[in-house]
PDB file of C-alpha atoms in Angstrom:
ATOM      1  CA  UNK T 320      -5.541  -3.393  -6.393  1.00 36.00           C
ATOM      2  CA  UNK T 321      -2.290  -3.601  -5.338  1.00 35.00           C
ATOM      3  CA  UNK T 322      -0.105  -6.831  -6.908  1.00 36.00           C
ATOM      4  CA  UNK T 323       3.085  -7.717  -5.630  1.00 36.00           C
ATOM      5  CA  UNK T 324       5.358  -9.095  -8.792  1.00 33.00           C
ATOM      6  CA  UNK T 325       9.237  -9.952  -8.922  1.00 30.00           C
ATOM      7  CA  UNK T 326      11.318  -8.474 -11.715  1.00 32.00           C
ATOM      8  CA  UNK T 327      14.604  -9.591 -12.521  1.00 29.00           C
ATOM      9  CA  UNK T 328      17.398  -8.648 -14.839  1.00 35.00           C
ATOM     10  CA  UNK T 329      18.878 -12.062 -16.501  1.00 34.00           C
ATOM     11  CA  UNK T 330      21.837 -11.647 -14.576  1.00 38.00           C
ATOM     12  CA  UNK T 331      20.819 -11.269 -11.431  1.00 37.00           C
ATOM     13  CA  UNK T 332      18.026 -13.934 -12.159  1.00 39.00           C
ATOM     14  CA  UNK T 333      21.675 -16.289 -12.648  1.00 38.00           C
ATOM     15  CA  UNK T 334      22.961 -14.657  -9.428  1.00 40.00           C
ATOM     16  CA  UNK T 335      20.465 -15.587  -7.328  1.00 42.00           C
ATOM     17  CA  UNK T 336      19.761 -19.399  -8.596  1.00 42.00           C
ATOM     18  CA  UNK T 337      23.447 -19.641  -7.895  1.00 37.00           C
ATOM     19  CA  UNK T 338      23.148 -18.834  -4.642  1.00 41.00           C
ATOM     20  CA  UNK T 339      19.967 -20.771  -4.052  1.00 39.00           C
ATOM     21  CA  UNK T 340      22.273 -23.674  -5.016  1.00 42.00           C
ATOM     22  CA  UNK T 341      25.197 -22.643  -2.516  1.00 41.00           C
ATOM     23  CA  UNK T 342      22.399 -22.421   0.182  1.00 43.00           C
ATOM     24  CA  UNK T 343      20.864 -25.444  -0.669  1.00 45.00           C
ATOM     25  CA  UNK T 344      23.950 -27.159  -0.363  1.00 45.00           C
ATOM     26  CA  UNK T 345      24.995 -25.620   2.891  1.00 44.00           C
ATOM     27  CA  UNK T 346      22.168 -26.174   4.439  1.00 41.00           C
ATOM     28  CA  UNK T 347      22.264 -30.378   3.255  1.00 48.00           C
ATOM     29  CA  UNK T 348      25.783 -30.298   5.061  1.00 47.00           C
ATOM     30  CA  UNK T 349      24.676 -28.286   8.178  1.00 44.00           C
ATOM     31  CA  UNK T 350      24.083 -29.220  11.638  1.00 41.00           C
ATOM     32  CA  UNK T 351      20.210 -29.827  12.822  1.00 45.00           C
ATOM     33  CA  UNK T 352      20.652 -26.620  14.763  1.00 41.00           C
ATOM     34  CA  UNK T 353      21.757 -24.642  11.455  1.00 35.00           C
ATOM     35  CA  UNK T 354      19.035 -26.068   9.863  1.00 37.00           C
ATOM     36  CA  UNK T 355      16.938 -24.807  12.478  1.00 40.00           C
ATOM     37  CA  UNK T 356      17.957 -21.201  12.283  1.00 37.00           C
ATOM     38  CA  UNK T 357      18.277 -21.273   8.265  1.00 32.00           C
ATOM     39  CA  UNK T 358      14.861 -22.193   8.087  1.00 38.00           C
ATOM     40  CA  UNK T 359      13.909 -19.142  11.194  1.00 40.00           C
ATOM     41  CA  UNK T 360      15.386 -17.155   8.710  1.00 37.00           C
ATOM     42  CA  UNK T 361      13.679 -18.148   5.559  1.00 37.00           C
ATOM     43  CA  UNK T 362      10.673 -17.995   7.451  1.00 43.00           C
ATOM     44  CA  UNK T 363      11.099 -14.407   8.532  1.00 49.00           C
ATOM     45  CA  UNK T 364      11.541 -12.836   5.343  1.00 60.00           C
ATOM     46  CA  UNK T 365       8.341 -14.929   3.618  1.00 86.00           C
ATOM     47  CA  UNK T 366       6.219 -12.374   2.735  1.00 92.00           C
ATOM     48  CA  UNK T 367       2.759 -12.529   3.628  1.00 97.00           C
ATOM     49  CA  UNK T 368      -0.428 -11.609   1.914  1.00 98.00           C
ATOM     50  CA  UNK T 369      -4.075 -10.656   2.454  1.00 98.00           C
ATOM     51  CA  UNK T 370      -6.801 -12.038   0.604  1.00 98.00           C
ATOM     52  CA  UNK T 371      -7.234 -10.262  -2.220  1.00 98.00           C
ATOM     53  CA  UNK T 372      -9.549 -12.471  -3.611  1.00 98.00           C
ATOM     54  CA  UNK T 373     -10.694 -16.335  -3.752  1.00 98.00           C
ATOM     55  CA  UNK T 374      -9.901 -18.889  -7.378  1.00 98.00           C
ATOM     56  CA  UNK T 375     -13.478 -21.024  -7.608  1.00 98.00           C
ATOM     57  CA  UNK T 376     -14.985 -22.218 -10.080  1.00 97.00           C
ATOM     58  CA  UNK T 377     -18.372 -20.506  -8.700  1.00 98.00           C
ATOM     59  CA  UNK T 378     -20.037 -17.270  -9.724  1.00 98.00           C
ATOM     60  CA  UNK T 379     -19.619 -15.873  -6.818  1.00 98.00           C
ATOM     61  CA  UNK T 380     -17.904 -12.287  -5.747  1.00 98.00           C
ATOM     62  CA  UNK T 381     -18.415 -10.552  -2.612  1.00 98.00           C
ATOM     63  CA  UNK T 382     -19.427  -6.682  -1.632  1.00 98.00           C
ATOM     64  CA  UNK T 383     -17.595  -5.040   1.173  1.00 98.00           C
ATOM     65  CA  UNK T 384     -18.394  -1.693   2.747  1.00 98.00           C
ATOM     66  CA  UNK T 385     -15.650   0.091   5.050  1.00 98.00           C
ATOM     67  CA  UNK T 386     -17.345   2.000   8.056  1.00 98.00           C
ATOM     68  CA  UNK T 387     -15.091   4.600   9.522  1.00 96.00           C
ATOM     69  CA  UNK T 388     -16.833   7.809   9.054  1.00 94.00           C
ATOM     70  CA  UNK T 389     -20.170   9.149   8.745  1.00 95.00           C
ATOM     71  CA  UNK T 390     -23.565   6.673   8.971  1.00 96.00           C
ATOM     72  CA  UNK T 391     -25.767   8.575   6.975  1.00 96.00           C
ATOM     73  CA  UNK T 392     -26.210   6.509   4.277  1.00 97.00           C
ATOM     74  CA  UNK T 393     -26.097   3.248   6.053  1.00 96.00           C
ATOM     75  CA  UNK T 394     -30.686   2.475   6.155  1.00 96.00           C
ATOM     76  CA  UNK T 395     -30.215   3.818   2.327  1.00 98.00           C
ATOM     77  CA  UNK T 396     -27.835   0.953   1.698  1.00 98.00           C
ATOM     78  CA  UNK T 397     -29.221  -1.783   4.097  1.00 98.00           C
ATOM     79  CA  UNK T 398     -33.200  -0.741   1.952  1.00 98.00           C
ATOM     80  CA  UNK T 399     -30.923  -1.568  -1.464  1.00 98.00           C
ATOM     81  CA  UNK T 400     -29.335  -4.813  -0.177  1.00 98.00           C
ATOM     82  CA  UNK T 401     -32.581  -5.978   1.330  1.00 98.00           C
ATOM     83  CA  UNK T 402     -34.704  -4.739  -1.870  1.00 98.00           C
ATOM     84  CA  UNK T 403     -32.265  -6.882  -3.565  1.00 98.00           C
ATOM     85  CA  UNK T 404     -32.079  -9.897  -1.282  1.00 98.00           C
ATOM     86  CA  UNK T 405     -28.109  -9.589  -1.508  1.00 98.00           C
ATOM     87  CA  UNK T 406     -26.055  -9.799   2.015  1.00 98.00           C
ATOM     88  CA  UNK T 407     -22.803  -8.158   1.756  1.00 98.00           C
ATOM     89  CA  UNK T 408     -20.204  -7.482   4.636  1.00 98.00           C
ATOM     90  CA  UNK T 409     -18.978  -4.442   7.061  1.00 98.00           C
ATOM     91  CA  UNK T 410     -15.892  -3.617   8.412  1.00 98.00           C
ATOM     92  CA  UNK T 411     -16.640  -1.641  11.350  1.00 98.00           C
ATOM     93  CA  UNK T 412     -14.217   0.866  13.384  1.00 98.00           C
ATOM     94  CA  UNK T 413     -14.504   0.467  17.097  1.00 98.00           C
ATOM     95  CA  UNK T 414     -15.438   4.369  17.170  1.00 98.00           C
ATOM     96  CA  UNK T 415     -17.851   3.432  14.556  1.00 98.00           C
ATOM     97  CA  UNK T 416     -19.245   1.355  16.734  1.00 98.00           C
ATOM     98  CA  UNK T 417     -19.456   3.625  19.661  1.00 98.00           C
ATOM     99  CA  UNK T 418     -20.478   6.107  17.609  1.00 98.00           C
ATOM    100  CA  UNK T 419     -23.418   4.329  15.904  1.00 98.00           C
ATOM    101  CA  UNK T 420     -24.619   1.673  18.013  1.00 98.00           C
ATOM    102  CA  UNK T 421     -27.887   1.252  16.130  1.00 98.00           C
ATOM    103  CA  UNK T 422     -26.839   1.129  12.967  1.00 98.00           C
ATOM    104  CA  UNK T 423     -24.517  -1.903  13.830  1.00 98.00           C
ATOM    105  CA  UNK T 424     -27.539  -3.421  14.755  1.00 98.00           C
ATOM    106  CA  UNK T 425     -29.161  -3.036  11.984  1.00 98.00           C
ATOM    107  CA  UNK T 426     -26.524  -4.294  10.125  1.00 98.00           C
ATOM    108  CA  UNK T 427     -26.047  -7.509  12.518  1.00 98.00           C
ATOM    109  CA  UNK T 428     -30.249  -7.571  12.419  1.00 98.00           C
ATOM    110  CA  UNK T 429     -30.008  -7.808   8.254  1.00 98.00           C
ATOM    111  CA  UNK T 430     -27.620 -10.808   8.566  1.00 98.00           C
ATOM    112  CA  UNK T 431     -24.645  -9.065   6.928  1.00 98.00           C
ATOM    113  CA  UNK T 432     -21.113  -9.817   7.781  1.00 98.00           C
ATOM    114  CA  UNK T 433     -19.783  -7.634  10.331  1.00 98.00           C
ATOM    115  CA  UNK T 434     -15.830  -7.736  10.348  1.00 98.00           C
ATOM    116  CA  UNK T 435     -12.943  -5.821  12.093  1.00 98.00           C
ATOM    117  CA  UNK T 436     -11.455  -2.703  10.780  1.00 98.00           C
ATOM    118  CA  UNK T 437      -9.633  -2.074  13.832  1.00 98.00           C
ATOM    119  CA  UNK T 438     -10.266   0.652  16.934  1.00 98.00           C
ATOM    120  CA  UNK T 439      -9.220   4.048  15.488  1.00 98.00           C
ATOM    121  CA  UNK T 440      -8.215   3.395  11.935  1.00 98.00           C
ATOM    122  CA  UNK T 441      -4.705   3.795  12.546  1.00 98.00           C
ATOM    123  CA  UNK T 442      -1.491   3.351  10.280  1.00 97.00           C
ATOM    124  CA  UNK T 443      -1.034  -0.238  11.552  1.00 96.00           C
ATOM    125  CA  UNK T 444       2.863  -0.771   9.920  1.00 95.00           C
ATOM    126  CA  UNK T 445       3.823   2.151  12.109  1.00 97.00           C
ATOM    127  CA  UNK T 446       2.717   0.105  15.419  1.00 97.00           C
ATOM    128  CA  UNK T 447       4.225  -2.627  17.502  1.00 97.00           C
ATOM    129  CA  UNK T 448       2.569  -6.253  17.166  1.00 97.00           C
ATOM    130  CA  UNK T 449       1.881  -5.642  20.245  1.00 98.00           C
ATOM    131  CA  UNK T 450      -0.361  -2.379  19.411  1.00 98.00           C
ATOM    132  CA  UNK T 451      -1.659  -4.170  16.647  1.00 98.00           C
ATOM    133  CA  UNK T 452      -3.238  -6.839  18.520  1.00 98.00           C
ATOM    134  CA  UNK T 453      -4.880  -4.292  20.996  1.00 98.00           C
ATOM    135  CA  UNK T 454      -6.412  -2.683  18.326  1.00 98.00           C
ATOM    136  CA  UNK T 455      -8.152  -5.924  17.115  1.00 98.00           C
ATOM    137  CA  UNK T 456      -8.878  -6.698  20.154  1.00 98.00           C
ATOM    138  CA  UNK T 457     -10.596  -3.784  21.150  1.00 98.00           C
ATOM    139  CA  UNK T 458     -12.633  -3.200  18.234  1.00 98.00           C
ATOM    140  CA  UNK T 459     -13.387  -6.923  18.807  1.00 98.00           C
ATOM    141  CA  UNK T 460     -14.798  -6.387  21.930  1.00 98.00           C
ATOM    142  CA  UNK T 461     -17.137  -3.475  21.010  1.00 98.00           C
ATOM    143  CA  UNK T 462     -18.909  -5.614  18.548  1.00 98.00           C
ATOM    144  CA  UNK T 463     -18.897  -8.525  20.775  1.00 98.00           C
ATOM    145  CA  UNK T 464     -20.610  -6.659  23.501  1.00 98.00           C
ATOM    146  CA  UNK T 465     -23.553  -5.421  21.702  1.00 98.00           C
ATOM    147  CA  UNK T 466     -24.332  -7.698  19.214  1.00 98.00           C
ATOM    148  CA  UNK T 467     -22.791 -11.175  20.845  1.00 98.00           C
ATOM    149  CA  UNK T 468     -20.663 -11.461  17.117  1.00 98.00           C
ATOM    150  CA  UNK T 469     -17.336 -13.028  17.605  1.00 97.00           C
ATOM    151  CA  UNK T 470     -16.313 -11.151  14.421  1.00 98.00           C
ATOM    152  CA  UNK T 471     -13.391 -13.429  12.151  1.00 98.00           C
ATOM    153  CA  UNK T 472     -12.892 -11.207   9.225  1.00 98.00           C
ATOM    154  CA  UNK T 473     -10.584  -8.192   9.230  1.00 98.00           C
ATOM    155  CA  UNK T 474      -9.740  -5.354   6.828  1.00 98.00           C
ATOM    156  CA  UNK T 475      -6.346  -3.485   7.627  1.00 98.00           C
ATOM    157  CA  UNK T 476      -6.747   0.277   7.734  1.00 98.00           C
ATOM    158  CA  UNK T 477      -6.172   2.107   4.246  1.00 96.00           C
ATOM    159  CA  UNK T 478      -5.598  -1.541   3.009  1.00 96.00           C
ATOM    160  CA  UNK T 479      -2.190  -1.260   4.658  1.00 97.00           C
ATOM    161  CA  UNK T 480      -0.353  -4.128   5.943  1.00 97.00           C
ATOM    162  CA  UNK T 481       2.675  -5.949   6.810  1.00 97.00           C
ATOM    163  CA  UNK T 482       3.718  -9.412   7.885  1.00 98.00           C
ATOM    164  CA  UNK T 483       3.249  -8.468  11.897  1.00 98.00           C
ATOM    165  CA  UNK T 484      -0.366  -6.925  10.945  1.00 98.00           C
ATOM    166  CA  UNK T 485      -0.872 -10.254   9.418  1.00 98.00           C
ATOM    167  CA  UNK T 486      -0.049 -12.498  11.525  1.00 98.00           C
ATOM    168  CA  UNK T 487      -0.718 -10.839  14.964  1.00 98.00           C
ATOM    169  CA  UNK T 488      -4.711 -10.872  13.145  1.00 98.00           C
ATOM    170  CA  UNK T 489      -4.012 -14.613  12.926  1.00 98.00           C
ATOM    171  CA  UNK T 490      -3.203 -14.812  16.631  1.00 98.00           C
ATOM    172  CA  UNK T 491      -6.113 -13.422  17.004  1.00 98.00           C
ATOM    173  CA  UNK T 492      -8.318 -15.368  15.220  1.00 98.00           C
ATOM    174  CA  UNK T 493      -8.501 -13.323  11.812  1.00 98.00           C
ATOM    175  CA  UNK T 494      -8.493 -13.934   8.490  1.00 98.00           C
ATOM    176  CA  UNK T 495      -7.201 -10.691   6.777  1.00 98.00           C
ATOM    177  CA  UNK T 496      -9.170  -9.451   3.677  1.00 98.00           C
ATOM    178  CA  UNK T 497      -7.971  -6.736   1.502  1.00 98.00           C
ATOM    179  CA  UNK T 498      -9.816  -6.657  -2.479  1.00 98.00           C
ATOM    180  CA  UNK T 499      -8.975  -7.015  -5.641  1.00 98.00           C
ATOM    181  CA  UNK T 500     -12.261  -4.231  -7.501  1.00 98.00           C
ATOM    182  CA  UNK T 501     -12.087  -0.856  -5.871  1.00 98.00           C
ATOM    183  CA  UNK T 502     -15.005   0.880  -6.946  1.00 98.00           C
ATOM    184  CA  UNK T 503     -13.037   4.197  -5.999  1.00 98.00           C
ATOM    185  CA  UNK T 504     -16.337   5.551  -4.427  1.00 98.00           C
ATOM    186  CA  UNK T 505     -14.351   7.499  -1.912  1.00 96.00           C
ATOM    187  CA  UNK T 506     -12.617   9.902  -4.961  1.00 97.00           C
ATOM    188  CA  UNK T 507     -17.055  10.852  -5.507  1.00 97.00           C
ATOM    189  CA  UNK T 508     -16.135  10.453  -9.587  1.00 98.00           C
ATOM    190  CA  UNK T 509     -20.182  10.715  -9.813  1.00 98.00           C
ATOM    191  CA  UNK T 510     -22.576   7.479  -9.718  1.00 98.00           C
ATOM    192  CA  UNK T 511     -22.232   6.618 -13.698  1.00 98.00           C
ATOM    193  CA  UNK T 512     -18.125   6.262 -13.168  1.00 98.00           C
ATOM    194  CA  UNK T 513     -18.583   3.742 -10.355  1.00 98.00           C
ATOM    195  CA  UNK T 514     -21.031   1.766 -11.898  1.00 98.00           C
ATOM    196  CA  UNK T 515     -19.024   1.816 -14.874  1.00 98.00           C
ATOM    197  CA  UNK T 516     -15.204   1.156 -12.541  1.00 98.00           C
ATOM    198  CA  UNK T 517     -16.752  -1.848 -10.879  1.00 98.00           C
ATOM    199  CA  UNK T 518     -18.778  -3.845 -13.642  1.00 98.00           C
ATOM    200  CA  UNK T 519     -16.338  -3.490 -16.033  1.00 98.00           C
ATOM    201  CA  UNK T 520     -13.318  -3.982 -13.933  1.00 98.00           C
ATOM    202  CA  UNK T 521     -10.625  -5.620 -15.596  1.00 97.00           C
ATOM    203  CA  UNK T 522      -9.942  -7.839 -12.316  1.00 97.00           C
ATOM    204  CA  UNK T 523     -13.966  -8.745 -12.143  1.00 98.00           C
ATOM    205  CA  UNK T 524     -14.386 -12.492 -12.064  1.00 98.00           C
ATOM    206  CA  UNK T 525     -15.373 -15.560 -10.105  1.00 98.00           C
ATOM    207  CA  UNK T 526     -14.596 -14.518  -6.456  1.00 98.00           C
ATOM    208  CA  UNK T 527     -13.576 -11.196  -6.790  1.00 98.00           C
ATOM    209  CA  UNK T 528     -14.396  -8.780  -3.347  1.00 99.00           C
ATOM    210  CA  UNK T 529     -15.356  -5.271  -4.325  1.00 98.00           C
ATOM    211  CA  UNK T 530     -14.618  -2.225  -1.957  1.00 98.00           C
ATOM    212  CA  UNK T 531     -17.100   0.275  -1.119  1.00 98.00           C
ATOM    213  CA  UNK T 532     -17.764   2.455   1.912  1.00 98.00           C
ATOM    214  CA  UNK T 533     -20.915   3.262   3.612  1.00 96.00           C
ATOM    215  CA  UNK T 534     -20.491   6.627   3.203  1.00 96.00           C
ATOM    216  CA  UNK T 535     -19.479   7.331  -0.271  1.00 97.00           C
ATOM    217  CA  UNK T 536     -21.176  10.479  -1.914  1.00 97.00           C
ATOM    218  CA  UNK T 537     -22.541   8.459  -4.425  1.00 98.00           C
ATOM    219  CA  UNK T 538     -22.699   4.729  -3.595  1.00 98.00           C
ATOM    220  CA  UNK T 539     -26.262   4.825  -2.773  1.00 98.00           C
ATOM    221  CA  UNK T 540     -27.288   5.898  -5.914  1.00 98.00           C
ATOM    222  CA  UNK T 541     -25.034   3.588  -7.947  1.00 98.00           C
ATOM    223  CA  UNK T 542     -25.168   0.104  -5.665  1.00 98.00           C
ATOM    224  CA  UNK T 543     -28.585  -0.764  -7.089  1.00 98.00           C
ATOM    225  CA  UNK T 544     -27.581  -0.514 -10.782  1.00 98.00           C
ATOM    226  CA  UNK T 545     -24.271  -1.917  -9.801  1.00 98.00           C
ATOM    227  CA  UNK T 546     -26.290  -5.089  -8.007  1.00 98.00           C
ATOM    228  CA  UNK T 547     -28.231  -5.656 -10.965  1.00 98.00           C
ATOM    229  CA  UNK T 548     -25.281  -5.408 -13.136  1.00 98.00           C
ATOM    230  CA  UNK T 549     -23.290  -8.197 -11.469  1.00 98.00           C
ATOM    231  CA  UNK T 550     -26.918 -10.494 -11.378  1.00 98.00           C
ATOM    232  CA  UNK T 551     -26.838 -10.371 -15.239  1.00 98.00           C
ATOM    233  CA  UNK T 552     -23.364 -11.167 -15.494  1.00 98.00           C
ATOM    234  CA  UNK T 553     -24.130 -14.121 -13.735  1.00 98.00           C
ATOM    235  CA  UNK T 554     -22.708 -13.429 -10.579  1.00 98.00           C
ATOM    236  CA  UNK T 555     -24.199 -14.377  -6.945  1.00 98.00           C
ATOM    237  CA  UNK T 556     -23.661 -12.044  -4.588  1.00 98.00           C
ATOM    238  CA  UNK T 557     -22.589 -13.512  -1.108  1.00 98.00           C
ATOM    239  CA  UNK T 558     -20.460 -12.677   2.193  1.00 98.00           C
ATOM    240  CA  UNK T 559     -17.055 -12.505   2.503  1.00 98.00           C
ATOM    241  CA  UNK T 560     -17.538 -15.395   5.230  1.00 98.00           C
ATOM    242  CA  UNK T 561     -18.706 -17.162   2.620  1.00 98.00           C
ATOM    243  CA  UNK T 562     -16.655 -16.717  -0.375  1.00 98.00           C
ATOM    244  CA  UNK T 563     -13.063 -17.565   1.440  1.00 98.00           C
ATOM    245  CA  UNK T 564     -12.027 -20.657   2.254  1.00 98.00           C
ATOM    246  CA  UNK T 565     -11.474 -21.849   5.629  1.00 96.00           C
ATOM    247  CA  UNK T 566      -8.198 -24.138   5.869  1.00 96.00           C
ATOM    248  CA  UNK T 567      -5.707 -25.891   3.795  1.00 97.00           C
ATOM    249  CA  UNK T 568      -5.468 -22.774   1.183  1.00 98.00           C
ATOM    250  CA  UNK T 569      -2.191 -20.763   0.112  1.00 97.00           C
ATOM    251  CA  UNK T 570      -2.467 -17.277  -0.928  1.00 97.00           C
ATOM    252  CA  UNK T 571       0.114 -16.895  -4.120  1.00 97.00           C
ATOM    253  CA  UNK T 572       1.984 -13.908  -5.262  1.00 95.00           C
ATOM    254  CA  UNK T 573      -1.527 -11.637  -6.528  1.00 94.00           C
ATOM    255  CA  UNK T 574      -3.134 -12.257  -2.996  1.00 98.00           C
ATOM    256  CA  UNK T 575      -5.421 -14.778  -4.567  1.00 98.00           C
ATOM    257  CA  UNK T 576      -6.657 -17.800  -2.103  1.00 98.00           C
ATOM    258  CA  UNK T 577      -5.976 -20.741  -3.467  1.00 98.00           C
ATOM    259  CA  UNK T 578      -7.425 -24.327  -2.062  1.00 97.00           C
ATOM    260  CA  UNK T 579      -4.360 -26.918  -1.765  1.00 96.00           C
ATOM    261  CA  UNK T 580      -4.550 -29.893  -3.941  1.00 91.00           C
ATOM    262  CA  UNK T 581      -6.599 -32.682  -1.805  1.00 80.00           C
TER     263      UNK T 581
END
């Protein structure tokens, strides 16, 4: 999991409250229209997040499987899930879904969350917002067009973002999820070492989202232990739909979603 954290020497910690102060002070003196562009300013070098995972008070975590690749595995791990009564979600490629049509039916049929993981599984901080968007948009589409899903859930690419992947997904109608458990099935450390990375991940807790991909060498084999593993933990198992929260959130520094104070 990737956590952003700010380190500062004490001196420059005094450096910068100082100038804080100066700007805070400036900015009480200036014009509306200084105002205006001081605050454009602050604005455009916030730093936004993903949703790494969700603070609740419920046992609940989410599963997530990335589908990019292959499909071979995908009836192996819909026959677990169902065997299990557990719905989990998919991030689909829009390749993926040319590519596999039936299994994204499947996976729509099973009641599973089907999310965007853009049309070719690009590098999106190398592209425009502009490119960005047209890559939701068209993976968007895809789904839309043979399943009738509106999908609202979308995983950047190699969990890579930036502020204009971000927010062009939230013009678009997106709430970005990244993960805070990576079961590190794609590295194919054998089924006992992802059981044993994702049950007793140090991050594991009340709404954590786990990464796996649907065609990991040895997911299949593992997701069933790892299933029942969670379950006697205590932990229900539900979709990434419905582990986030919807509105009036923030999203602090670890890329946990936070519900505002009522």
């Amino acid at each position: 999991m990737i956590i952003h954290t700010f380190k500062f020497s004490k001196r420059k910690a005094i450096t910068a409250a100082v100038l804080v102060l100066f700007a805070a002070a400036a900015l009480k003196a200036a014009s509306p229209a200084a105002k205006s562009v001081f605050s454009a300013a602050v604005a455009k070098t916030e730093r936004l997040l993903p949703i790494y995972c969700v603070e609740t008070d419920k046992p609940q975590i989410a599963i997530s499987f990335d589908a990019a690749w292959g499909a071979d595995d995908t009836d192996k791990l819909l026959e677990i899930l169902d065997e299990y009564d557990v719905k989990t979600t998919f991030f689909m490629c829009g390749y993926w879904v040319d590519k596999y049509p039936d299994e994204v039916k499947k996976i729509a049929e099973a009641g599973h969350d089907i999310g965007n993981h853009s049309a070719t599984h690009p590098h999106m901080s190398q592209l425009t917002k502009e490119q960005i968007i047209e890559e939701l948009t068209t993976a968007g589409d895809k789904v839309k067009e043979l399943t009738g899903i509106e999908m609202e859930l979308f995983r950047a690419p190699f969990g890579e973002y930036t502020n204009d992947v971000i927010s062009a997904a939230e013009e678009c109608g997106y709430y970005t999820i990244q993960w805070d458990i990576d079961s590190l099935d794609w590295k194919e450390y054998g089924t006992e070492a992802e059981i044993e990375q994702v049950l007793n991940h140090k991050h594991l807790g009340n709404g954590s989202i786990i990464l796996f991909h649907n065609d990991a060498k040895y997911t299949p084999e593992a997701l069933g232990t790892i299933i029942e593993g969670l379950q006697d933990k205590g932990y229900e198992i539900v979709p990434v739909s419905e582990l986030i929260i919807r509105e009036n959130y923030t999203i602090n520094n670890e890329g946990r979603q936070i519900a505002d104070a009522a």
